[in-house]
PDB file of C-alpha atoms in Angstrom:
ATOM      1  CA  UNK A   1       0.000   0.000   0.000  1.00 61.00           C
ATOM      2  CA  UNK A   2       1.399   3.354  -1.019  1.00 78.00           C
ATOM      3  CA  UNK A   3       1.935   6.088   1.517  1.00 87.00           C
ATOM      4  CA  UNK A   4      -0.498   8.981   1.264  1.00 86.00           C
ATOM      5  CA  UNK A   5       0.817  12.506   1.119  1.00 91.00           C
ATOM      6  CA  UNK A   6      -0.008  14.884   3.944  1.00 90.00           C
ATOM      7  CA  UNK A   7      -2.507  16.644   1.687  1.00 91.00           C
ATOM      8  CA  UNK A   8      -4.255  13.382   0.787  1.00 92.00           C
ATOM      9  CA  UNK A   9      -4.427  12.389   4.452  1.00 92.00           C
ATOM     10  CA  UNK A  10      -5.902  15.772   5.393  1.00 92.00           C
ATOM     11  CA  UNK A  11      -8.418  15.550   2.519  1.00 90.00           C
ATOM     12  CA  UNK A  12      -9.532  12.086   3.650  1.00 90.00           C
ATOM     13  CA  UNK A  13      -9.789  13.197   7.280  1.00 89.00           C
ATOM     14  CA  UNK A  14     -11.889  16.257   6.396  1.00 89.00           C
ATOM     15  CA  UNK A  15     -14.208  14.294   4.102  1.00 85.00           C
ATOM     16  CA  UNK A  16     -14.746  11.542   6.704  1.00 86.00           C
ATOM     17  CA  UNK A  17     -15.562  14.081   9.407  1.00 87.00           C
ATOM     18  CA  UNK A  18     -18.041  15.820   7.117  1.00 87.00           C
ATOM     19  CA  UNK A  19     -19.870  12.620   6.283  1.00 82.00           C
ATOM     20  CA  UNK A  20     -20.268  11.883  10.000  1.00 80.00           C
ATOM     21  CA  UNK A  21     -21.733  15.338  10.704  1.00 79.00           C
ATOM     22  CA  UNK A  22     -23.652  16.239   7.570  1.00 77.00           C
ATOM     23  CA  UNK A  23     -26.585  13.833   7.628  1.00 76.00           C
ATOM     24  CA  UNK A  24     -28.520  14.571   4.480  1.00 83.00           C
ATOM     25  CA  UNK A  25     -27.291  18.100   3.804  1.00 91.00           C
ATOM     26  CA  UNK A  26     -25.533  18.728   0.484  1.00 93.00           C
ATOM     27  CA  UNK A  27     -21.822  19.487   0.479  1.00 92.00           C
ATOM     28  CA  UNK A  28     -20.209  22.686  -0.840  1.00 96.00           C
ATOM     29  CA  UNK A  29     -16.948  21.340  -2.232  1.00 95.00           C
ATOM     30  CA  UNK A  30     -14.048  23.660  -3.076  1.00 96.00           C
ATOM     31  CA  UNK A  31     -11.049  22.960  -5.289  1.00 96.00           C
ATOM     32  CA  UNK A  32      -8.232  25.465  -5.621  1.00 95.00           C
ATOM     33  CA  UNK A  33      -5.512  25.361  -8.237  1.00 94.00           C
ATOM     34  CA  UNK A  34      -2.731  27.779  -9.019  1.00 93.00           C
ATOM     35  CA  UNK A  35      -4.790  29.599 -11.643  1.00 93.00           C
ATOM     36  CA  UNK A  36      -8.448  28.994 -10.811  1.00 93.00           C
ATOM     37  CA  UNK A  37     -10.929  28.119  -8.081  1.00 95.00           C
ATOM     38  CA  UNK A  38     -13.909  25.816  -8.439  1.00 96.00           C
ATOM     39  CA  UNK A  39     -16.939  25.261  -6.198  1.00 97.00           C
ATOM     40  CA  UNK A  40     -19.856  22.882  -6.473  1.00 97.00           C
ATOM     41  CA  UNK A  41     -22.793  21.864  -4.323  1.00 97.00           C
ATOM     42  CA  UNK A  42     -23.015  18.061  -4.307  1.00 94.00           C
ATOM     43  CA  UNK A  43     -25.918  15.931  -3.099  1.00 92.00           C
ATOM     44  CA  UNK A  44     -24.113  12.811  -1.879  1.00 86.00           C
ATOM     45  CA  UNK A  45     -27.333  10.859  -1.305  1.00 86.00           C
ATOM     46  CA  UNK A  46     -28.408  11.167  -4.944  1.00 89.00           C
ATOM     47  CA  UNK A  47     -24.854  11.412  -6.271  1.00 90.00           C
ATOM     48  CA  UNK A  48     -25.547  14.554  -8.315  1.00 95.00           C
ATOM     49  CA  UNK A  49     -24.156  18.055  -8.600  1.00 97.00           C
ATOM     50  CA  UNK A  50     -26.831  20.602  -7.704  1.00 96.00           C
ATOM     51  CA  UNK A  51     -24.929  23.803  -8.562  1.00 97.00           C
ATOM     52  CA  UNK A  52     -21.441  24.745  -9.700  1.00 97.00           C
ATOM     53  CA  UNK A  53     -19.358  27.843 -10.398  1.00 96.00           C
ATOM     54  CA  UNK A  54     -15.728  28.554 -11.171  1.00 95.00           C
ATOM     55  CA  UNK A  55     -13.405  31.179 -12.583  1.00 94.00           C
ATOM     56  CA  UNK A  56     -13.586  29.295 -15.889  1.00 93.00           C
ATOM     57  CA  UNK A  57     -17.266  30.143 -16.479  1.00 91.00           C
ATOM     58  CA  UNK A  58     -17.839  31.854 -19.810  1.00 89.00           C
ATOM     59  CA  UNK A  59     -19.113  35.153 -18.403  1.00 86.00           C
ATOM     60  CA  UNK A  60     -16.006  35.762 -16.228  1.00 83.00           C
ATOM     61  CA  UNK A  61     -13.295  33.747 -17.953  1.00 80.00           C
ATOM     62  CA  UNK A  62     -11.028  36.519 -19.216  1.00 73.00           C
ATOM     63  CA  UNK A  63     -11.189  38.949 -16.311  1.00 75.00           C
ATOM     64  CA  UNK A  64     -10.579  36.726 -13.277  1.00 74.00           C
ATOM     65  CA  UNK A  65      -7.741  34.627 -12.007  1.00 76.00           C
ATOM     66  CA  UNK A  66      -6.282  33.282  -8.801  1.00 83.00           C
ATOM     67  CA  UNK A  67      -7.279  36.145  -6.514  1.00 92.00           C
ATOM     68  CA  UNK A  68      -9.429  36.506  -3.422  1.00 94.00           C
ATOM     69  CA  UNK A  69     -11.795  38.796  -5.331  1.00 94.00           C
ATOM     70  CA  UNK A  70     -12.339  36.107  -7.971  1.00 93.00           C
ATOM     71  CA  UNK A  71     -12.938  33.529  -5.234  1.00 95.00           C
ATOM     72  CA  UNK A  72     -15.524  35.800  -3.607  1.00 95.00           C
ATOM     73  CA  UNK A  73     -17.267  36.161  -6.964  1.00 95.00           C
ATOM     74  CA  UNK A  74     -17.344  32.363  -7.353  1.00 96.00           C
ATOM     75  CA  UNK A  75     -18.808  32.086  -3.845  1.00 96.00           C
ATOM     76  CA  UNK A  76     -21.596  34.514  -4.687  1.00 97.00           C
ATOM     77  CA  UNK A  77     -22.402  32.759  -7.957  1.00 96.00           C
ATOM     78  CA  UNK A  78     -22.457  29.245  -6.483  1.00 97.00           C
ATOM     79  CA  UNK A  79     -24.709  30.467  -3.644  1.00 98.00           C
ATOM     80  CA  UNK A  80     -27.101  32.055  -6.131  1.00 97.00           C
ATOM     81  CA  UNK A  81     -27.215  28.867  -8.205  1.00 97.00           C
ATOM     82  CA  UNK A  82     -27.767  26.735  -5.107  1.00 97.00           C
ATOM     83  CA  UNK A  83     -30.621  28.875  -3.807  1.00 97.00           C
ATOM     84  CA  UNK A  84     -32.192  28.803  -7.267  1.00 97.00           C
ATOM     85  CA  UNK A  85     -32.055  24.990  -7.049  1.00 96.00           C
ATOM     86  CA  UNK A  86     -33.701  25.077  -3.609  1.00 95.00           C
ATOM     87  CA  UNK A  87     -30.640  24.452  -1.413  1.00 95.00           C
ATOM     88  CA  UNK A  88     -30.038  26.834   1.490  1.00 95.00           C
ATOM     89  CA  UNK A  89     -28.172  24.694   4.079  1.00 95.00           C
ATOM     90  CA  UNK A  90     -24.903  22.987   3.147  1.00 95.00           C
ATOM     91  CA  UNK A  91     -21.788  21.526   4.738  1.00 94.00           C
ATOM     92  CA  UNK A  92     -18.542  23.241   3.725  1.00 94.00           C
ATOM     93  CA  UNK A  93     -15.951  20.829   2.321  1.00 93.00           C
ATOM     94  CA  UNK A  94     -12.632  22.629   2.008  1.00 92.00           C
ATOM     95  CA  UNK A  95     -11.152  19.510   0.433  1.00 89.00           C
ATOM     96  CA  UNK A  96      -7.907  19.423   2.381  1.00 89.00           C
ATOM     97  CA  UNK A  97      -7.086  23.068   1.664  1.00 93.00           C
ATOM     98  CA  UNK A  98      -6.467  25.321   4.637  1.00 93.00           C
ATOM     99  CA  UNK A  99      -9.308  27.681   5.537  1.00 95.00           C
ATOM    100  CA  UNK A 100      -7.349  30.762   4.581  1.00 96.00           C
ATOM    101  CA  UNK A 101      -7.061  33.192   1.687  1.00 95.00           C
ATOM    102  CA  UNK A 102      -9.083  32.251  -1.377  1.00 96.00           C
ATOM    103  CA  UNK A 103     -10.946  29.393   0.317  1.00 97.00           C
ATOM    104  CA  UNK A 104     -12.011  31.686   3.167  1.00 98.00           C
ATOM    105  CA  UNK A 105     -13.031  34.440   0.718  1.00 97.00           C
ATOM    106  CA  UNK A 106     -15.226  31.973  -1.172  1.00 97.00           C
ATOM    107  CA  UNK A 107     -16.843  30.724   2.052  1.00 98.00           C
ATOM    108  CA  UNK A 108     -17.530  34.222   3.378  1.00 98.00           C
ATOM    109  CA  UNK A 109     -19.079  35.349   0.085  1.00 98.00           C
ATOM    110  CA  UNK A 110     -21.274  32.237  -0.054  1.00 97.00           C
ATOM    111  CA  UNK A 111     -22.482  32.940   3.495  1.00 97.00           C
ATOM    112  CA  UNK A 112     -23.271  36.558   2.626  1.00 97.00           C
ATOM    113  CA  UNK A 113     -25.186  35.426  -0.468  1.00 96.00           C
ATOM    114  CA  UNK A 114     -27.506  33.246   1.604  1.00 94.00           C
ATOM    115  CA  UNK A 115     -25.996  29.803   2.143  1.00 96.00           C
ATOM    116  CA  UNK A 116     -25.978  28.534   5.733  1.00 95.00           C
ATOM    117  CA  UNK A 117     -23.046  26.482   7.022  1.00 91.00           C
TER     118      UNK A 117
END
């Protein structure tokens, strides 16, 4: 069995803790790369994606990048899409990333836009 990296161990630990706490609430999953940030609301019971937003969306593709302002914009857009789909309460899955910088900006913007977590 191969050794897991520290990031993979943290990702597994966070995901396991969320599944124990969440119950039937959907999960707001965040992925951060060097150039972009992605967020999606996932219903684990049904196995479907309810809403998604990223800095690669067509309406914001050229003017955003790897900044906290772009992450806040993604947070607002994913919250709007989730509320349009009827989801207001979620569990925040930071996916092994530290709750700092762009991930925190996305979470704060999603909270301000109406998501509860």
